[in-house]
Amino acid sequence: VPWIGSRRFVPASPAFELLPEVDAVLLSHDHFDHLDLPTVRRLHRRFGDQLQWFTPLGYRTWFRRAGIHNLTELDWWESAPGPGNTVVTGAPARHWTRRTPWGTNTRLWSSWVIDTSEDRHGPPHPRIYFGGDTAYASHLGEVGERLGPFDASLLPIGAYEPRWFMKASHMNPEEAVRAYEDLGSNGDFIPSHWGTFRLTFEDPLEPPERTRAAWTEAGLDEARLRIPRHGETLRVTR
C-alpha cells in the first residue's frame, strides 16, 4: 500500500542525480515495490522519450497515463530490438500481479534476457538473465535451455518467510542457488531483491549469508558469487 507501506532500509543507490545515462528499463511486474509512479515520472523527465521501456503484457495504458509512449510489451518468449545491438526477450516467471483489489493478474509478470547480438547462430556473445520476482519452478531450466548460457544471472534471494505462504511467490537463498544451476551454472550469480524493504519475516541481513552457505555447499566457484552492496557497480568478465 503506497501511502502506508514499508520504508526503505537504505536510500535508492546511487542517488538519482548520479545515475549514468539510462538506455532502457525492464519491468518485471506491477507490485508497488517494483513499479513506483513517482520514480517512473522522474526517469521520464530526465531521459525523455529516448528511454526505452520494456514490460510484460498489459502495461501500455498505465504508462500512457504517465506520459510514456516509447514502450514495448512482450509476451513470454517474444523478443524485440533493444538499445544498440541488443535484443530483449521476455521469459517466464512464477509470480503474480496486482495494484488494486480488483486487479489481480490482469497484467503479466516476466523475467528477462538481454542478448547483445541479433545473430544467435554466430559466435558466442554476452547474455544476461534478469529473474525479476519469481518463485522456484521448472521454468528456470527451460529458460536456460532455450535462451542460455548466461554471462550473468540476476536472481532474487529475499522475502521468503514464512515458506508456507511465500513459497509460491519468492525463492529462498537455497532455491536461488538451485535456480542458477538450472539455468546452466554459467557466468556470475548476482543476487537481488533483499535488504531494501521489510516485506516478510526473515532477518533482512540473512539472505546473503544463507546464499553464501548454499553456494559453498553446492561446490560452486566462489569467484562467481557476486553479492554487491546497494548501489555498487560490478564489472562482469566473460
PDB file of C-alpha atoms in Angstrom:
ATOM      1  CA  VAL A   1       0.000   0.000   0.000  1.00  0.00           C
ATOM      2  CA  PRO A   2       1.914   3.059  -1.232  1.00  0.00           C
ATOM      3  CA  TRP A   3       0.933   5.581   1.457  1.00  0.00           C
ATOM      4  CA  ILE A   4       1.458   3.273   4.467  1.00  0.00           C
ATOM      5  CA  GLY A   5       3.851   0.696   3.038  1.00  0.00           C
ATOM      6  CA  SER A   6       7.281  -0.248   4.342  1.00  0.00           C
ATOM      7  CA  ARG A   7      10.003   2.370   4.402  1.00  0.00           C
ATOM      8  CA  ARG A   8      13.305   1.600   2.731  1.00  0.00           C
ATOM      9  CA  PHE A   9      16.192   0.288   4.841  1.00  0.00           C
ATOM     10  CA  VAL A  10      18.608   2.137   2.548  1.00  0.00           C
ATOM     11  CA  PRO A  11      18.121   5.033   0.152  1.00  0.00           C
ATOM     12  CA  ALA A  12      17.964   4.303  -3.546  1.00  0.00           C
ATOM     13  CA  SER A  13      21.568   3.998  -4.714  1.00  0.00           C
ATOM     14  CA  PRO A  14      23.248   5.590  -6.481  1.00  0.00           C
ATOM     15  CA  ALA A  15      21.479   8.901  -5.858  1.00  0.00           C
ATOM     16  CA  PHE A  16      19.133   9.747  -8.710  1.00  0.00           C
ATOM     17  CA  GLU A  17      21.203  12.714  -9.889  1.00  0.00           C
ATOM     18  CA  LEU A  18      24.277  10.448 -10.104  1.00  0.00           C
ATOM     19  CA  LEU A  19      22.672   7.890 -12.382  1.00  0.00           C
ATOM     20  CA  PRO A  20      24.565   7.469 -15.641  1.00  0.00           C
ATOM     21  CA  GLU A  21      22.696   7.677 -18.934  1.00  0.00           C
ATOM     22  CA  VAL A  22      19.963   5.030 -18.884  1.00  0.00           C
ATOM     23  CA  ASP A  23      19.127   3.347 -22.199  1.00  0.00           C
ATOM     24  CA  ALA A  24      16.265   1.088 -21.171  1.00  0.00           C
ATOM     25  CA  VAL A  25      14.182  -0.066 -18.207  1.00  0.00           C
ATOM     26  CA  LEU A  26      12.998  -3.673 -17.805  1.00  0.00           C
ATOM     27  CA  LEU A  27       9.865  -4.059 -15.683  1.00  0.00           C
ATOM     28  CA  SER A  28       9.206  -7.427 -14.044  1.00  0.00           C
ATOM     29  CA  HIS A  29       5.672  -6.777 -12.704  1.00  0.00           C
ATOM     30  CA  ASP A  30       3.348  -4.178 -11.225  1.00  0.00           C
ATOM     31  CA  HIS A  31       3.754  -4.524  -7.440  1.00  0.00           C
ATOM     32  CA  PHE A  32       4.441  -1.190  -5.765  1.00  0.00           C
ATOM     33  CA  ASP A  33       7.955  -2.117  -4.649  1.00  0.00           C
ATOM     34  CA  HIS A  34       8.838  -2.748  -8.313  1.00  0.00           C
ATOM     35  CA  LEU A  35       6.729  -0.179 -10.188  1.00  0.00           C
ATOM     36  CA  ASP A  36       6.699   3.240  -8.492  1.00  0.00           C
ATOM     37  CA  LEU A  37       4.862   6.032 -10.321  1.00  0.00           C
ATOM     38  CA  PRO A  38       6.958   8.960  -8.960  1.00  0.00           C
ATOM     39  CA  THR A  39      10.151   7.150  -9.974  1.00  0.00           C
ATOM     40  CA  VAL A  40       8.788   6.388 -13.444  1.00  0.00           C
ATOM     41  CA  ARG A  41       7.864  10.055 -13.940  1.00  0.00           C
ATOM     42  CA  ARG A  42      11.237  11.202 -12.661  1.00  0.00           C
ATOM     43  CA  LEU A  43      13.076   8.945 -15.091  1.00  0.00           C
ATOM     44  CA  HIS A  44      10.887  10.186 -17.933  1.00  0.00           C
ATOM     45  CA  ARG A  45      11.531  13.836 -17.062  1.00  0.00           C
ATOM     46  CA  ARG A  46      15.275  13.277 -17.039  1.00  0.00           C
ATOM     47  CA  PHE A  47      15.756  10.971 -20.029  1.00  0.00           C
ATOM     48  CA  GLY A  48      12.707  11.778 -22.128  1.00  0.00           C
ATOM     49  CA  ASP A  49      11.295   9.767 -24.988  1.00  0.00           C
ATOM     50  CA  GLN A  50      14.628   8.208 -25.965  1.00  0.00           C
ATOM     51  CA  LEU A  51      14.411   5.991 -22.865  1.00  0.00           C
ATOM     52  CA  GLN A  52      13.019   2.587 -23.860  1.00  0.00           C
ATOM     53  CA  TRP A  53      10.643   0.778 -21.507  1.00  0.00           C
ATOM     54  CA  PHE A  54      10.122  -2.971 -21.765  1.00  0.00           C
ATOM     55  CA  THR A  55       7.162  -4.515 -19.953  1.00  0.00           C
ATOM     56  CA  PRO A  56       5.167  -7.738 -19.928  1.00  0.00           C
ATOM     57  CA  LEU A  57       1.689  -7.644 -21.470  1.00  0.00           C
ATOM     58  CA  GLY A  58      -0.923  -5.250 -20.117  1.00  0.00           C
ATOM     59  CA  TYR A  59       1.003  -2.095 -19.147  1.00  0.00           C
ATOM     60  CA  ARG A  60       0.604   0.234 -22.124  1.00  0.00           C
ATOM     61  CA  THR A  61      -2.396   2.145 -20.756  1.00  0.00           C
ATOM     62  CA  TRP A  62      -0.749   2.653 -17.354  1.00  0.00           C
ATOM     63  CA  PHE A  63       2.397   4.088 -18.938  1.00  0.00           C
ATOM     64  CA  ARG A  64       0.490   6.284 -21.375  1.00  0.00           C
ATOM     65  CA  ARG A  65      -1.244   7.889 -18.406  1.00  0.00           C
ATOM     66  CA  ALA A  66       2.250   8.670 -17.092  1.00  0.00           C
ATOM     67  CA  GLY A  67       3.101  10.333 -20.438  1.00  0.00           C
ATOM     68  CA  ILE A  68       5.304   7.495 -21.704  1.00  0.00           C
ATOM     69  CA  HIS A  69       4.903   6.106 -25.221  1.00  0.00           C
ATOM     70  CA  ASN A  70       8.296   4.546 -26.012  1.00  0.00           C
ATOM     71  CA  LEU A  71       7.180   1.219 -24.604  1.00  0.00           C
ATOM     72  CA  THR A  72       7.431  -2.361 -25.849  1.00  0.00           C
ATOM     73  CA  GLU A  73       5.131  -5.008 -24.377  1.00  0.00           C
ATOM     74  CA  LEU A  74       6.330  -8.594 -24.733  1.00  0.00           C
ATOM     75  CA  ASP A  75       4.758 -11.948 -24.006  1.00  0.00           C
ATOM     76  CA  TRP A  76       6.896 -14.812 -22.712  1.00  0.00           C
ATOM     77  CA  TRP A  77       9.393 -15.965 -25.365  1.00  0.00           C
ATOM     78  CA  GLU A  78       8.809 -12.842 -27.500  1.00  0.00           C
ATOM     79  CA  SER A  79      11.794 -10.688 -28.495  1.00  0.00           C
ATOM     80  CA  ALA A  80      12.287  -7.099 -29.633  1.00  0.00           C
ATOM     81  CA  PRO A  81      15.252  -4.870 -30.503  1.00  0.00           C
ATOM     82  CA  GLY A  82      16.754  -3.016 -27.574  1.00  0.00           C
ATOM     83  CA  PRO A  83      19.294  -0.176 -27.413  1.00  0.00           C
ATOM     84  CA  GLY A  84      22.297  -0.540 -29.687  1.00  0.00           C
ATOM     85  CA  ASN A  85      22.707  -4.091 -30.939  1.00  0.00           C
ATOM     86  CA  THR A  86      20.823  -5.714 -28.045  1.00  0.00           C
ATOM     87  CA  VAL A  87      17.801  -7.976 -28.230  1.00  0.00           C
ATOM     88  CA  VAL A  88      15.423  -8.125 -25.264  1.00  0.00           C
ATOM     89  CA  THR A  89      13.378 -11.293 -24.686  1.00  0.00           C
ATOM     90  CA  GLY A  90      10.549 -11.788 -22.221  1.00  0.00           C
ATOM     91  CA  ALA A  91      10.751 -15.055 -20.319  1.00  0.00           C
ATOM     92  CA  PRO A  92       8.550 -16.911 -17.820  1.00  0.00           C
ATOM     93  CA  ALA A  93       8.451 -16.335 -14.070  1.00  0.00           C
ATOM     94  CA  ARG A  94       6.307 -17.773 -11.306  1.00  0.00           C
ATOM     95  CA  HIS A  95       4.677 -14.811  -9.599  1.00  0.00           C
ATOM     96  CA  TRP A  96       1.520 -12.662  -9.796  1.00  0.00           C
ATOM     97  CA  THR A  97       0.374  -9.053 -10.273  1.00  0.00           C
ATOM     98  CA  ARG A  98      -1.972  -6.625  -8.513  1.00  0.00           C
ATOM     99  CA  ARG A  99      -2.055  -2.882  -7.818  1.00  0.00           C
ATOM    100  CA  THR A 100      -5.714  -2.647  -6.809  1.00  0.00           C
ATOM    101  CA  PRO A 101      -8.068  -5.077  -5.031  1.00  0.00           C
ATOM    102  CA  TRP A 102      -9.811  -5.772  -8.346  1.00  0.00           C
ATOM    103  CA  GLY A 103      -6.648  -6.006 -10.469  1.00  0.00           C
ATOM    104  CA  THR A 104      -5.291  -9.438  -9.592  1.00  0.00           C
ATOM    105  CA  ASN A 105      -3.394 -10.947 -12.534  1.00  0.00           C
ATOM    106  CA  THR A 106      -4.887  -8.568 -15.089  1.00  0.00           C
ATOM    107  CA  ARG A 107      -1.303  -7.886 -16.223  1.00  0.00           C
ATOM    108  CA  LEU A 108       1.506 -10.324 -16.939  1.00  0.00           C
ATOM    109  CA  TRP A 109       4.748 -10.755 -14.955  1.00  0.00           C
ATOM    110  CA  SER A 110       8.048 -11.683 -16.527  1.00  0.00           C
ATOM    111  CA  SER A 111      11.751 -12.370 -16.309  1.00  0.00           C
ATOM    112  CA  TRP A 112      14.090 -11.013 -18.989  1.00  0.00           C
ATOM    113  CA  VAL A 113      17.038 -11.938 -21.164  1.00  0.00           C
ATOM    114  CA  ILE A 114      19.335  -9.288 -22.642  1.00  0.00           C
ATOM    115  CA  ASP A 115      21.272 -10.532 -25.649  1.00  0.00           C
ATOM    116  CA  THR A 116      23.973  -8.341 -27.177  1.00  0.00           C
ATOM    117  CA  SER A 117      23.795  -9.791 -30.672  1.00  0.00           C
ATOM    118  CA  GLU A 118      20.941 -10.320 -33.091  1.00  0.00           C
ATOM    119  CA  ASP A 119      22.670 -13.384 -34.534  1.00  0.00           C
ATOM    120  CA  ARG A 120      22.064 -16.246 -32.092  1.00  0.00           C
ATOM    121  CA  HIS A 121      23.742 -18.673 -34.518  1.00  0.00           C
ATOM    122  CA  GLY A 122      27.014 -16.751 -34.728  1.00  0.00           C
ATOM    123  CA  PRO A 123      29.946 -16.751 -32.285  1.00  0.00           C
ATOM    124  CA  PRO A 124      29.261 -16.540 -28.518  1.00  0.00           C
ATOM    125  CA  HIS A 125      28.252 -13.119 -27.246  1.00  0.00           C
ATOM    126  CA  PRO A 126      27.357 -11.702 -23.815  1.00  0.00           C
ATOM    127  CA  ARG A 127      23.928 -12.611 -22.482  1.00  0.00           C
ATOM    128  CA  ILE A 128      22.300 -11.617 -19.167  1.00  0.00           C
ATOM    129  CA  TYR A 129      19.339 -13.118 -17.341  1.00  0.00           C
ATOM    130  CA  PHE A 130      17.218 -10.963 -15.011  1.00  0.00           C
ATOM    131  CA  GLY A 131      14.921 -13.177 -12.961  1.00  0.00           C
ATOM    132  CA  GLY A 132      12.650 -10.404 -11.716  1.00  0.00           C
ATOM    133  CA  ASP A 133      10.396 -11.588  -8.901  1.00  0.00           C
ATOM    134  CA  THR A 134       9.822 -15.324  -9.050  1.00  0.00           C
ATOM    135  CA  ALA A 135       9.328 -18.497  -7.093  1.00  0.00           C
ATOM    136  CA  TYR A 136      11.442 -21.528  -7.826  1.00  0.00           C
ATOM    137  CA  ALA A 137       9.870 -23.632 -10.603  1.00  0.00           C
ATOM    138  CA  SER A 138      10.627 -25.649 -13.731  1.00  0.00           C
ATOM    139  CA  HIS A 139      10.604 -22.559 -15.973  1.00  0.00           C
ATOM    140  CA  LEU A 140      14.185 -21.834 -14.928  1.00  0.00           C
ATOM    141  CA  GLY A 141      15.545 -24.944 -16.596  1.00  0.00           C
ATOM    142  CA  GLU A 142      13.559 -24.184 -19.730  1.00  0.00           C
ATOM    143  CA  VAL A 143      14.903 -20.636 -19.861  1.00  0.00           C
ATOM    144  CA  GLY A 144      18.439 -21.962 -19.565  1.00  0.00           C
ATOM    145  CA  GLU A 145      17.915 -24.485 -22.340  1.00  0.00           C
ATOM    146  CA  ARG A 146      16.192 -22.088 -24.738  1.00  0.00           C
ATOM    147  CA  LEU A 147      17.989 -18.802 -24.112  1.00  0.00           C
ATOM    148  CA  GLY A 148      21.244 -19.582 -22.258  1.00  0.00           C
ATOM    149  CA  PRO A 149      24.053 -19.837 -21.447  1.00  0.00           C
ATOM    150  CA  PHE A 150      24.298 -16.584 -19.480  1.00  0.00           C
ATOM    151  CA  ASP A 151      27.313 -14.497 -18.551  1.00  0.00           C
ATOM    152  CA  ALA A 152      25.419 -13.142 -15.548  1.00  0.00           C
ATOM    153  CA  SER A 153      22.204 -14.212 -13.813  1.00  0.00           C
ATOM    154  CA  LEU A 154      20.418 -11.741 -11.527  1.00  0.00           C
ATOM    155  CA  LEU A 155      18.219 -13.772  -9.186  1.00  0.00           C
ATOM    156  CA  PRO A 156      16.111 -12.793  -6.152  1.00  0.00           C
ATOM    157  CA  ILE A 157      17.157 -14.146  -2.743  1.00  0.00           C
ATOM    158  CA  GLY A 158      14.904 -12.294  -0.252  1.00  0.00           C
ATOM    159  CA  ALA A 159      11.308 -12.019   1.021  1.00  0.00           C
ATOM    160  CA  TYR A 160      10.812 -15.739   1.629  1.00  0.00           C
ATOM    161  CA  GLU A 161       9.473 -16.333   5.174  1.00  0.00           C
ATOM    162  CA  PRO A 162       7.188 -17.952   6.177  1.00  0.00           C
ATOM    163  CA  ARG A 163       7.669 -20.600   3.499  1.00  0.00           C
ATOM    164  CA  TRP A 164       4.112 -21.931   3.652  1.00  0.00           C
ATOM    165  CA  PHE A 165       2.952 -18.513   2.454  1.00  0.00           C
ATOM    166  CA  MET A 166       5.845 -17.180   0.342  1.00  0.00           C
ATOM    167  CA  LYS A 167       6.995 -20.338  -1.453  1.00  0.00           C
ATOM    168  CA  ALA A 168       4.573 -19.766  -4.339  1.00  0.00           C
ATOM    169  CA  SER A 169       5.905 -16.234  -4.956  1.00  0.00           C
ATOM    170  CA  HIS A 170       9.547 -15.919  -3.848  1.00  0.00           C
ATOM    171  CA  MET A 171      12.638 -18.114  -3.811  1.00  0.00           C
ATOM    172  CA  ASN A 172      14.689 -18.557  -0.687  1.00  0.00           C
ATOM    173  CA  PRO A 173      18.508 -18.468  -0.966  1.00  0.00           C
ATOM    174  CA  GLU A 174      18.882 -22.230  -1.336  1.00  0.00           C
ATOM    175  CA  GLU A 175      16.324 -22.259  -4.163  1.00  0.00           C
ATOM    176  CA  ALA A 176      18.074 -19.317  -5.818  1.00  0.00           C
ATOM    177  CA  VAL A 177      21.329 -21.283  -5.931  1.00  0.00           C
ATOM    178  CA  ARG A 178      19.442 -24.237  -7.448  1.00  0.00           C
ATOM    179  CA  ALA A 179      17.932 -21.813  -9.960  1.00  0.00           C
ATOM    180  CA  TYR A 180      21.431 -20.733 -11.013  1.00  0.00           C
ATOM    181  CA  GLU A 181      22.289 -24.399 -11.554  1.00  0.00           C
ATOM    182  CA  ASP A 182      19.066 -24.947 -13.528  1.00  0.00           C
ATOM    183  CA  LEU A 183      19.995 -22.006 -15.748  1.00  0.00           C
ATOM    184  CA  GLY A 184      23.244 -23.771 -16.626  1.00  0.00           C
ATOM    185  CA  SER A 185      25.698 -22.914 -13.804  1.00  0.00           C
ATOM    186  CA  ASN A 186      27.378 -20.464 -16.142  1.00  0.00           C
ATOM    187  CA  GLY A 187      28.720 -16.965 -15.513  1.00  0.00           C
ATOM    188  CA  ASP A 188      28.240 -14.791 -12.448  1.00  0.00           C
ATOM    189  CA  PHE A 189      25.395 -15.114  -9.957  1.00  0.00           C
ATOM    190  CA  ILE A 190      24.307 -11.642  -8.802  1.00  0.00           C
ATOM    191  CA  PRO A 191      21.686 -11.800  -6.007  1.00  0.00           C
ATOM    192  CA  SER A 192      18.914  -9.205  -5.926  1.00  0.00           C
ATOM    193  CA  HIS A 193      15.678  -8.421  -4.055  1.00  0.00           C
ATOM    194  CA  TRP A 194      16.964  -8.287  -0.487  1.00  0.00           C
ATOM    195  CA  GLY A 195      17.773  -5.717   2.204  1.00  0.00           C
ATOM    196  CA  THR A 196      15.640  -2.923   0.733  1.00  0.00           C
ATOM    197  CA  PHE A 197      12.137  -3.245   2.233  1.00  0.00           C
ATOM    198  CA  ARG A 198      10.811  -5.362   5.078  1.00  0.00           C
ATOM    199  CA  LEU A 199       8.296  -7.435   3.165  1.00  0.00           C
ATOM    200  CA  THR A 200       8.424 -10.704   5.129  1.00  0.00           C
ATOM    201  CA  PHE A 201       9.587 -12.205   8.429  1.00  0.00           C
ATOM    202  CA  GLU A 202      13.247 -13.191   7.900  1.00  0.00           C
ATOM    203  CA  ASP A 203      16.094 -11.037   9.216  1.00  0.00           C
ATOM    204  CA  PRO A 204      16.801  -8.565   6.375  1.00  0.00           C
ATOM    205  CA  LEU A 205      20.531  -9.372   6.513  1.00  0.00           C
ATOM    206  CA  GLU A 206      20.019 -13.144   6.432  1.00  0.00           C
ATOM    207  CA  PRO A 207      19.600 -13.723   2.659  1.00  0.00           C
ATOM    208  CA  PRO A 208      23.232 -13.115   1.598  1.00  0.00           C
ATOM    209  CA  GLU A 209      24.596 -15.272   4.424  1.00  0.00           C
ATOM    210  CA  ARG A 210      22.330 -18.192   3.513  1.00  0.00           C
ATOM    211  CA  THR A 211      23.204 -17.683  -0.146  1.00  0.00           C
ATOM    212  CA  ARG A 212      26.939 -17.949   0.594  1.00  0.00           C
ATOM    213  CA  ALA A 213      26.367 -21.092   2.643  1.00  0.00           C
ATOM    214  CA  ALA A 214      24.233 -22.733  -0.078  1.00  0.00           C
ATOM    215  CA  TRP A 215      26.774 -21.736  -2.737  1.00  0.00           C
ATOM    216  CA  THR A 216      29.608 -23.357  -0.804  1.00  0.00           C
ATOM    217  CA  GLU A 217      27.567 -26.483  -0.097  1.00  0.00           C
ATOM    218  CA  ALA A 218      26.821 -26.838  -3.822  1.00  0.00           C
ATOM    219  CA  GLY A 219      30.574 -26.734  -4.578  1.00  0.00           C
ATOM    220  CA  LEU A 220      30.263 -23.796  -6.965  1.00  0.00           C
ATOM    221  CA  ASP A 221      33.078 -21.424  -7.938  1.00  0.00           C
ATOM    222  CA  GLU A 222      33.377 -18.852  -5.131  1.00  0.00           C
ATOM    223  CA  ALA A 223      34.593 -16.213  -7.600  1.00  0.00           C
ATOM    224  CA  ARG A 224      31.270 -16.422  -9.464  1.00  0.00           C
ATOM    225  CA  LEU A 225      29.133 -15.394  -6.481  1.00  0.00           C
ATOM    226  CA  ARG A 226      28.917 -11.594  -6.647  1.00  0.00           C
ATOM    227  CA  ILE A 227      26.850 -10.011  -3.869  1.00  0.00           C
ATOM    228  CA  PRO A 228      27.005  -6.234  -4.389  1.00  0.00           C
ATOM    229  CA  ARG A 229      26.429  -3.601  -1.771  1.00  0.00           C
ATOM    230  CA  HIS A 230      23.446  -1.391  -2.538  1.00  0.00           C
ATOM    231  CA  GLY A 231      24.477   0.935  -5.332  1.00  0.00           C
ATOM    232  CA  GLU A 232      27.741  -0.873  -6.063  1.00  0.00           C
ATOM    233  CA  THR A 233      28.809  -1.288  -9.683  1.00  0.00           C
ATOM    234  CA  LEU A 234      30.058  -4.706 -10.759  1.00  0.00           C
ATOM    235  CA  ARG A 235      32.113  -5.385 -13.851  1.00  0.00           C
ATOM    236  CA  VAL A 236      31.365  -8.815 -15.274  1.00  0.00           C
ATOM    237  CA  THR A 237      34.128 -10.546 -17.187  1.00  0.00           C
ATOM    238  CA  ARG A 238      33.457 -13.371 -19.606  1.00  0.00           C
TER     239      ARG A 238
END
